Tab-separated table of C-alpha atoms in Angstrom:
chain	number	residue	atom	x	y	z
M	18	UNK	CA	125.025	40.478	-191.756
M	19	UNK	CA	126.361	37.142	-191.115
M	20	UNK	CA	128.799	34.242	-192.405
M	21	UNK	CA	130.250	29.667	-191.149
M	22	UNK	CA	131.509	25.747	-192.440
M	23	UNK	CA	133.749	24.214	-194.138
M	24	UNK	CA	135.128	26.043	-197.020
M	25	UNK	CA	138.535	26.584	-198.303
M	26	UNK	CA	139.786	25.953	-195.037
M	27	UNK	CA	136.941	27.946	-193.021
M	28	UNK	CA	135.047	26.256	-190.207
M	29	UNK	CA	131.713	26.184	-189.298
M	30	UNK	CA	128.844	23.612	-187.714
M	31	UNK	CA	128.430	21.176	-189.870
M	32	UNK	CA	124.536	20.959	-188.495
M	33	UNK	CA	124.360	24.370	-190.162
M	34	UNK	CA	125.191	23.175	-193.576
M	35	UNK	CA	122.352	23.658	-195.850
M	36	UNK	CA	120.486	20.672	-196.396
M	37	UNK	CA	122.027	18.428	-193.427
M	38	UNK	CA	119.151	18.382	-191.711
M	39	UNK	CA	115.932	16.975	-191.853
M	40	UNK	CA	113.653	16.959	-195.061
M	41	UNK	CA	110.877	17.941	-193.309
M	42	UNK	CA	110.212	21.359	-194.033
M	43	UNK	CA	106.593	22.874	-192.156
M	44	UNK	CA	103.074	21.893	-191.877
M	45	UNK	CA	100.260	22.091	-195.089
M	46	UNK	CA	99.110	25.923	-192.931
M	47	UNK	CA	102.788	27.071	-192.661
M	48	UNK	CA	103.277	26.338	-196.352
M	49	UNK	CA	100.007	28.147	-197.574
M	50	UNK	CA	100.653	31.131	-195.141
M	51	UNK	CA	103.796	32.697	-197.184
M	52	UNK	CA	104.399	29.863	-199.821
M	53	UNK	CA	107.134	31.992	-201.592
M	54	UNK	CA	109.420	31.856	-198.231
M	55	UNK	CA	108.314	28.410	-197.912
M	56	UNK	CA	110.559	27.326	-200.693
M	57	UNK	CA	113.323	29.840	-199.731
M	58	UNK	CA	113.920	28.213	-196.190
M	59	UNK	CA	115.233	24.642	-195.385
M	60	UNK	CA	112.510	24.406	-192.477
M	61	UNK	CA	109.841	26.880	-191.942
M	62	UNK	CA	107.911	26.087	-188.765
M	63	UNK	CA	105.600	28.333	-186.318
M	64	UNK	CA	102.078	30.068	-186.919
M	65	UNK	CA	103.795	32.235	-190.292
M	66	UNK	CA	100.794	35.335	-190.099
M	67	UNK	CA	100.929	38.193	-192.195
M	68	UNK	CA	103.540	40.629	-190.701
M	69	UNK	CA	105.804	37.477	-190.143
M	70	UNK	CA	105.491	36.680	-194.053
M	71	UNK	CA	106.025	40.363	-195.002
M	72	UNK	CA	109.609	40.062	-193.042
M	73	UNK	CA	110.569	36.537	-193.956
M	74	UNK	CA	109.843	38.292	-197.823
M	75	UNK	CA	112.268	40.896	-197.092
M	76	UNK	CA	114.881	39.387	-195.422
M	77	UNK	CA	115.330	36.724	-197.942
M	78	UNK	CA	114.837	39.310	-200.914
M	79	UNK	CA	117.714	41.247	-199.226
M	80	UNK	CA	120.214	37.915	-199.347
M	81	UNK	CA	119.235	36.767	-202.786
M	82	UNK	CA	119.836	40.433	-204.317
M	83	UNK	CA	122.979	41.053	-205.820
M	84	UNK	CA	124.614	44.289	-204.998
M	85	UNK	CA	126.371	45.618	-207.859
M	86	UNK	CA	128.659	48.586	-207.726
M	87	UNK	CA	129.671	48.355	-203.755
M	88	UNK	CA	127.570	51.322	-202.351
M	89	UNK	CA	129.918	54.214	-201.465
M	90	UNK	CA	129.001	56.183	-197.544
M	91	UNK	CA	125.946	57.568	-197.151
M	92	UNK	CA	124.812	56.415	-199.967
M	93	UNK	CA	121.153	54.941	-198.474
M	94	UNK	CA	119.423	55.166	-201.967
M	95	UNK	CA	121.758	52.095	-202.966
M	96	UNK	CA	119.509	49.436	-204.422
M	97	UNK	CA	120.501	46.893	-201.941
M	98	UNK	CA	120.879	49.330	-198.801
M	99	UNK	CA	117.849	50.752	-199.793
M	100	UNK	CA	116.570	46.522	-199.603
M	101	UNK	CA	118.075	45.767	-195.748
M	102	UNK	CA	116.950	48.821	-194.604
M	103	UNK	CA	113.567	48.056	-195.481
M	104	UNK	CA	113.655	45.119	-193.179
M	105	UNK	CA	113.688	47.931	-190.320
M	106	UNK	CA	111.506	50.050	-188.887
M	107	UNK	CA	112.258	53.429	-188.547
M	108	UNK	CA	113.226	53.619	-184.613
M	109	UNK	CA	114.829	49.862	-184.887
M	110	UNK	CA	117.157	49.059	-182.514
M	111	UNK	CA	120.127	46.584	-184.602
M	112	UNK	CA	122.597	44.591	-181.618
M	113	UNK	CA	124.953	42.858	-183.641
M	114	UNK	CA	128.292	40.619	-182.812
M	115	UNK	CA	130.621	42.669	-180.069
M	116	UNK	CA	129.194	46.362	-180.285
M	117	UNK	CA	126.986	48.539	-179.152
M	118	UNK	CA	123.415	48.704	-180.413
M	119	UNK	CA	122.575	50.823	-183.289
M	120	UNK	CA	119.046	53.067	-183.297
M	121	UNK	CA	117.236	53.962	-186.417
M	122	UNK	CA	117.981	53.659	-189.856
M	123	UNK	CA	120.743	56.837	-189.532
M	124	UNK	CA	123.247	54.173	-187.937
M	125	UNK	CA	121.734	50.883	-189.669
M	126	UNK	CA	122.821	52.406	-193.032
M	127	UNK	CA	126.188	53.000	-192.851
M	128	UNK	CA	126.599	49.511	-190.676
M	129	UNK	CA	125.341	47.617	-193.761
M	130	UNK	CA	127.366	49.875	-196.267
M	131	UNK	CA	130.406	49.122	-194.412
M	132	UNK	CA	129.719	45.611	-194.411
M	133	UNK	CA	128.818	45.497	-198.204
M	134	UNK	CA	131.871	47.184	-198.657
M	135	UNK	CA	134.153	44.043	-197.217
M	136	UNK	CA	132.013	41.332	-198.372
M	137	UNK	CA	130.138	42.665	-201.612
M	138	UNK	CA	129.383	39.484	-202.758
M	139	UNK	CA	127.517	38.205	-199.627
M	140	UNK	CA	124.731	36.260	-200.206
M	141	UNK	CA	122.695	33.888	-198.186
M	142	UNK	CA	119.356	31.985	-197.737
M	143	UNK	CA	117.092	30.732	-194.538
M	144	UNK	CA	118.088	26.817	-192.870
M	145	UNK	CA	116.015	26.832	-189.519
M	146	UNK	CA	112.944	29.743	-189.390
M	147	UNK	CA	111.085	29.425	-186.400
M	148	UNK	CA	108.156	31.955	-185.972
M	149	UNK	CA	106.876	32.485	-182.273
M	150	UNK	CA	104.454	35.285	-181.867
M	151	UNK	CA	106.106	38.797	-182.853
M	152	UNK	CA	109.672	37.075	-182.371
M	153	UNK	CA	111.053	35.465	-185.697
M	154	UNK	CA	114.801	33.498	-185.749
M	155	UNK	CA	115.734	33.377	-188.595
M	156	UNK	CA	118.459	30.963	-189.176
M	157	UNK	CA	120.820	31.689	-192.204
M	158	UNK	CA	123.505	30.533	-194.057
M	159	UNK	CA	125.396	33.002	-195.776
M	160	UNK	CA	128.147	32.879	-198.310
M	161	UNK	CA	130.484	35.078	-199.302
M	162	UNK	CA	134.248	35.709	-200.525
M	163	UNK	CA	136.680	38.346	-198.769
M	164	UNK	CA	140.926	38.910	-200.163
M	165	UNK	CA	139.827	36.161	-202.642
M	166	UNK	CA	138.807	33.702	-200.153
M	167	UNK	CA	135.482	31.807	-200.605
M	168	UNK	CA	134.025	32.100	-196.859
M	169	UNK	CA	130.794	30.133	-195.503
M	170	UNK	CA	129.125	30.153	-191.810
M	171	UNK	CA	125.735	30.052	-190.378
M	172	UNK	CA	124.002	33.023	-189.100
M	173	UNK	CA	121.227	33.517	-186.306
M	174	UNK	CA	119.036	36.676	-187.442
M	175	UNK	CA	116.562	37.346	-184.365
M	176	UNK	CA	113.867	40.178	-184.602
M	177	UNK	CA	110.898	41.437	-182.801
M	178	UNK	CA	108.418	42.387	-185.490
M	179	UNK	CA	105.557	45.372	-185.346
M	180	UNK	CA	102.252	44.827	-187.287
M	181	UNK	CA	103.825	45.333	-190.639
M	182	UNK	CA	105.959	42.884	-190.657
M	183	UNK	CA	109.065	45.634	-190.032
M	184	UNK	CA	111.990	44.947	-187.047
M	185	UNK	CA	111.323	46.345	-184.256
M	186	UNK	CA	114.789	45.026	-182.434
M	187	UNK	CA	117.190	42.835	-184.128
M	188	UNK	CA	120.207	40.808	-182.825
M	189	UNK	CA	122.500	38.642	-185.099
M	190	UNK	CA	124.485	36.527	-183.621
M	191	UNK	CA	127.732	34.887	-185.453
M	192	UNK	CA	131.160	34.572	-185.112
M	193	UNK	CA	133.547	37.222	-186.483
M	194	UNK	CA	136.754	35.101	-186.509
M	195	UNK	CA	135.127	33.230	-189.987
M	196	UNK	CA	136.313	36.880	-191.732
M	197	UNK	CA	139.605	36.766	-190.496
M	198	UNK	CA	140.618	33.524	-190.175
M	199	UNK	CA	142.281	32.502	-193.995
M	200	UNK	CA	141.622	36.451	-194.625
M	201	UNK	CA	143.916	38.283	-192.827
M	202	UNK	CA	147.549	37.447	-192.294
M	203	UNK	CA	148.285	37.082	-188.143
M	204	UNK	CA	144.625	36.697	-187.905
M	205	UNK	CA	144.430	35.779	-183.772
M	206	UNK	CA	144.515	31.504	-183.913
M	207	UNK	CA	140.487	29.565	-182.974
M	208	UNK	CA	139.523	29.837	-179.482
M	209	UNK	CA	138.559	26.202	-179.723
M	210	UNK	CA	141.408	24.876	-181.897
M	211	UNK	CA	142.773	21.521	-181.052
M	212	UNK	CA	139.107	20.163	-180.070
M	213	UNK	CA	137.581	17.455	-181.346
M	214	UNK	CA	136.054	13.467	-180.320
M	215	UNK	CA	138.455	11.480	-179.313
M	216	UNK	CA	136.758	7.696	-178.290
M	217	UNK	CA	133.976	5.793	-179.562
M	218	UNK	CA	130.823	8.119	-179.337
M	219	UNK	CA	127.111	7.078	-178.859
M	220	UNK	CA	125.365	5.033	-181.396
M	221	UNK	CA	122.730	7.162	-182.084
M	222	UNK	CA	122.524	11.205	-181.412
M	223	UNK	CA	118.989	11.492	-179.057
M	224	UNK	CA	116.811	14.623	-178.707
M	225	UNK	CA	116.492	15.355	-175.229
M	226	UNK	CA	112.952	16.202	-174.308
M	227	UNK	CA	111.456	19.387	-174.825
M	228	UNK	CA	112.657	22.575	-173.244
M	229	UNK	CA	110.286	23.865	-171.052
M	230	UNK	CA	109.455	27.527	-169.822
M	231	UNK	CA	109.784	26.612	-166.322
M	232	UNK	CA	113.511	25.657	-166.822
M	233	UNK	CA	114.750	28.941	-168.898
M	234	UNK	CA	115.817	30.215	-165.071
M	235	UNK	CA	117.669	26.830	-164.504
M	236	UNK	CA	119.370	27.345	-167.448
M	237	UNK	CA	120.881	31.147	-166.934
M	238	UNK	CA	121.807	30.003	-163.692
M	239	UNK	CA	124.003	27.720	-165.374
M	240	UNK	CA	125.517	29.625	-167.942
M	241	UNK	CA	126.296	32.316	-165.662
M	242	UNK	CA	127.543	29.905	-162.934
M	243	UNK	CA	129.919	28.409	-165.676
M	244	UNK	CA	128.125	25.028	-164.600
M	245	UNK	CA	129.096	22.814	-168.087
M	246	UNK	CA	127.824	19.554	-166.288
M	247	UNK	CA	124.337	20.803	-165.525
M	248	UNK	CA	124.377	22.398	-169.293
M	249	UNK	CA	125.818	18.814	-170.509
M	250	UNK	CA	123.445	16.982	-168.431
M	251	UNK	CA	120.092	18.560	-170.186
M	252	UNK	CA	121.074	18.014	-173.658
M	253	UNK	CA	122.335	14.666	-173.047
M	254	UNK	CA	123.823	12.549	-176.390
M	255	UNK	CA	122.635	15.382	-178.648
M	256	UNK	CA	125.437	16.548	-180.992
M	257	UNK	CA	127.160	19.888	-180.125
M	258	UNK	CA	128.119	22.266	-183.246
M	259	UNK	CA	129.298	26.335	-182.503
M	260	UNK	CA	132.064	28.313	-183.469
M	261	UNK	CA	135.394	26.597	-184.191
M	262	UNK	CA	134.282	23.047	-184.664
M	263	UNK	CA	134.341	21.709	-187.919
M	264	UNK	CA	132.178	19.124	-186.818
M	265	UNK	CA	129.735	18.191	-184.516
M	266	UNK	CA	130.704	16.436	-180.912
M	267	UNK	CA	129.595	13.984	-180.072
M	268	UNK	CA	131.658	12.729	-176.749
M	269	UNK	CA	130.788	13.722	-173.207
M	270	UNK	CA	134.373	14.858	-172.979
M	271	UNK	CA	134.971	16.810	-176.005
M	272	UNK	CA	131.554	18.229	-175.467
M	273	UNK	CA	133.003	18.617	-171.809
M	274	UNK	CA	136.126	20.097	-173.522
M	275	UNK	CA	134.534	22.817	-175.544
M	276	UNK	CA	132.568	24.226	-172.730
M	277	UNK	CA	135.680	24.846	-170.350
M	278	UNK	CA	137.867	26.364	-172.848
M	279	UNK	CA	134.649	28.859	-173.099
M	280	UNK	CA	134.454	29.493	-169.565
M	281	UNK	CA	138.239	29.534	-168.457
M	282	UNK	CA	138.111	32.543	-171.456
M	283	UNK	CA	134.750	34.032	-170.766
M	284	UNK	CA	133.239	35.673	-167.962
M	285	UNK	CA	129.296	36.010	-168.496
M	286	UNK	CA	127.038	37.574	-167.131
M	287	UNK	CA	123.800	36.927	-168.969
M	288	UNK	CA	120.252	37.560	-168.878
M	289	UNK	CA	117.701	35.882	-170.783
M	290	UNK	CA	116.442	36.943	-173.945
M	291	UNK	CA	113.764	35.656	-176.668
M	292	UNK	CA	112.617	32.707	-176.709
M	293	UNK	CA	111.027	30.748	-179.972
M	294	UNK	CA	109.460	27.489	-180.043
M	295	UNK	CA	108.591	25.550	-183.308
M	296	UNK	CA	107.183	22.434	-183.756
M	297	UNK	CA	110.747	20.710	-183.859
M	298	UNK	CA	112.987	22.956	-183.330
M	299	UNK	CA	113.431	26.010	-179.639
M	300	UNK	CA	116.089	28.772	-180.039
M	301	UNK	CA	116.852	30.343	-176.476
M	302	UNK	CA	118.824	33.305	-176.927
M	303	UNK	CA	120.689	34.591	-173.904
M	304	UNK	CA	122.375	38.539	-173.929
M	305	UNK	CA	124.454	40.359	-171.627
M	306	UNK	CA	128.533	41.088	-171.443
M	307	UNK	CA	131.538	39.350	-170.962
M	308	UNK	CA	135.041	40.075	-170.148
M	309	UNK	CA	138.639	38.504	-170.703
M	310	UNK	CA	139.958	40.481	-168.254
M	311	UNK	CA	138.397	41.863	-164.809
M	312	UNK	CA	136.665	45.200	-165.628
M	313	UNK	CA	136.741	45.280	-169.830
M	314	UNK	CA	132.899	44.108	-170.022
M	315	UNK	CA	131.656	44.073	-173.730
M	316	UNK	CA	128.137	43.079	-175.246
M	317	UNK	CA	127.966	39.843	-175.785
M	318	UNK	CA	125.246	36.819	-176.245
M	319	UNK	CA	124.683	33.422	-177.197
M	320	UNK	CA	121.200	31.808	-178.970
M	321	UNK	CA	121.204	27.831	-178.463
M	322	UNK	CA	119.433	25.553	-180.680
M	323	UNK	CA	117.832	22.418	-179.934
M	324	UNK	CA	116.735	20.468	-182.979
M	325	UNK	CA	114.957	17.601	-183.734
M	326	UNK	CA	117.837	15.021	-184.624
M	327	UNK	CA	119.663	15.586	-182.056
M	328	UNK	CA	121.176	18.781	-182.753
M	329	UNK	CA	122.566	20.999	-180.241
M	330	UNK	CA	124.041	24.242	-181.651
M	331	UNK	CA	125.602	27.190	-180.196
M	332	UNK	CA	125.663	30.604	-182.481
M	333	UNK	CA	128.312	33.339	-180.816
M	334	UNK	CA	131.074	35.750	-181.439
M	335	UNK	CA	134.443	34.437	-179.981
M	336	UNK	CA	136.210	37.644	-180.926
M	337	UNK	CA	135.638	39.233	-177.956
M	338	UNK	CA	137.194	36.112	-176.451
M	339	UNK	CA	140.300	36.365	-178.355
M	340	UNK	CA	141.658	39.887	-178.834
M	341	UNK	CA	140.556	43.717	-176.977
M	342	UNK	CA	137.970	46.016	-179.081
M	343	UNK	CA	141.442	48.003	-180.054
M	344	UNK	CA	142.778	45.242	-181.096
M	345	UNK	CA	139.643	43.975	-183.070
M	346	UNK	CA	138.785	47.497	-184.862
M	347	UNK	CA	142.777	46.941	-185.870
M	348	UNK	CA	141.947	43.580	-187.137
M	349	UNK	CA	139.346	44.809	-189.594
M	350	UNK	CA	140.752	47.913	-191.181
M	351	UNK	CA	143.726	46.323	-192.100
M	352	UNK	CA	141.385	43.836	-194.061
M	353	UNK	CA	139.399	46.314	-195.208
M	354	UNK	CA	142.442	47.833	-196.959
M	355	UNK	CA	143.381	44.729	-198.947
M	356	UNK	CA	140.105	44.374	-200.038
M	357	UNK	CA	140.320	47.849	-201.458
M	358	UNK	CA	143.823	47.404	-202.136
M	359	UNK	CA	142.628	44.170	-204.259
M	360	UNK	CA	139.573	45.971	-206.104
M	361	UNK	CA	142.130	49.060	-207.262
M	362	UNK	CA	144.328	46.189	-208.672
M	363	UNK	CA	147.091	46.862	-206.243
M	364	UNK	CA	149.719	43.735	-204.442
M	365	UNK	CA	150.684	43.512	-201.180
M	366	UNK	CA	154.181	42.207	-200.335
């Protein structure tokens, strides 16, 4: 699942939005490979063979299908569970925002009839696909309404694929505080509230150079060191978008800004993850745990994106950064009971 940007009030990177970036959208071989997700995606780029096409097929299928009736538990044959299970493998392994992995399709089901059941209406199409070898991110955009809000955020889908084309390990990455945010009454206030450029910022955005295999160690060191001027220092005037910003920054110092509120919250302690590089555009993803509080480690990760107009993006949960898992778990059921409150026709004082 996933949801991010500016609607009704909800945030999101505004380098997300559909169609805010480049035109450009793959090579002539990239569009004859798997023409039909070709049209689905705003930029399709990487060597797109068979088993990639066969997923890209299925995972946009499962965001353009409606789901009808919500499905009720354990109810697997559901048209549309039936649809996002089929994206699996069997003995998939599915890591998604602030809990533990789920194996097999036994715990994938009722994950994604749970979710159906608080956002029935969720819907969504590919931005930025890059296809590296067996490891496909899928960037997303989803859309959805929740307690009759109309909710929008971006969405990193990343899978290892098998020869069919099925998930062999998934991780989505996306920030949970979207759902809650103009949802939920006493919904926990933005981790990054309050931040924003402040001063004249550079004339033009710049790509820094390529990122380069040799530097992925560099890098980890960083994030785990909480080093935000070596992080700052490789990207250079690109434009940083992640959770909580309503648009991109620009400024050294809000840039600056953003990363220390992250680390004076978080406590990492990554390793690195997949790595996919297009022709314009690398995801990195980086997984581990982090803690609030000495001792209280949860899963956790982070997938940056370097594009090619000088884009810098940052795809995370900050709900683990904000509130306990007690606390969280608390969070949703109470907003799952207004939506089903709301669909039974009943008012909340």
């Amino acid at each position: 699942m996933a949801l991010a940007s500016v609607v009704l009030g909800t945030t999101a990177s505004a380098a997300a939005l559909p169609g805010s970036g480049s035109a450009e959208r793959g090579t002539t071989a990239v569009r004859k490979a798997c023409p039909a997700a070709h049209t689905k995606a705003e930029r399709l780029e990487g060597r797109i063979t068979p088993n990639v096409c066969a997923f890209l097929q299925r995972q946009i299928a499962f965001g353009e299908m409606p789901t009808g009736p919500a499905p009720r538990p354990g109810d697997f044959d559901h048209p549309r569970v039936k649809a996002y299970l089929d994206i699996f493998d069997t003995d998939a392994t599915l890591w998604e925002a602030g809990s533990r992995a789920k194996y097999g399709r036994d715990e994938i089901g009722p994950s994604i009839i749970n979710s159906l059941g608080l956002v029935k209406d969720l819907r969504y199409r590919g931005t930025n696909v890059v296809a590296d070898g067996a490891v496909v991110v899928f960037g997303q955009w989803n859309e959805a309404t929740i307690n009759g809000h109309r909710i929008a955020f971006p969405q990193i889908a990343r899978n290892v694929l098998g020869d069919d084309g099925k998930s062999l390990q998934a991780r989505r990455y996306y920030d949970r505080h979207v759902l809650l945010r103009d949802t939920l009454p006493g919904a926990p206030v933005g981790l990054f509230d309050g931040i924003s450029d402040n001063g004249p910022a550079p004339a033009e955005p710049a790509s820094p150079a390529r990122l380069r295999p040799a530097e992925l160690t560099q890098r980890l060191a960083a994030w785990n060191s909480e080093n935000a001027g070596a992080l700052l220092a490789r990207t250079g005037n690109a434009r940083l978008s992640g959770p909580g910003l309503g648009t991109p920054l620009a400024t050294a110092a809000a840039k600056n800004a953003y990363l220390q509120r992250f680390f004076e919250t978080a406590d990492v302690e990554f390793k690195a993850g997949q790595v996919a590089f297009g022709t314009t555009t690398t995801y990195v993803e980086w997984h581990g745990t982090v803690s609030r509080t000495p001792g209280e480690r949860v899963p956790f990760g982070i997938v940056e994106r370097f594009g090619p107009d000088g884009e810098w993006e940052l795809y995370f949960d900050t709900l683990p950064l904000l509130a306990d898992q007690k606390t969280i778990d608390a969070l949703f059921a109470q907003l799952a009971r207004l939506v089903s409150d709301a669909a039974d026709g009943k008012k909340h004082r």
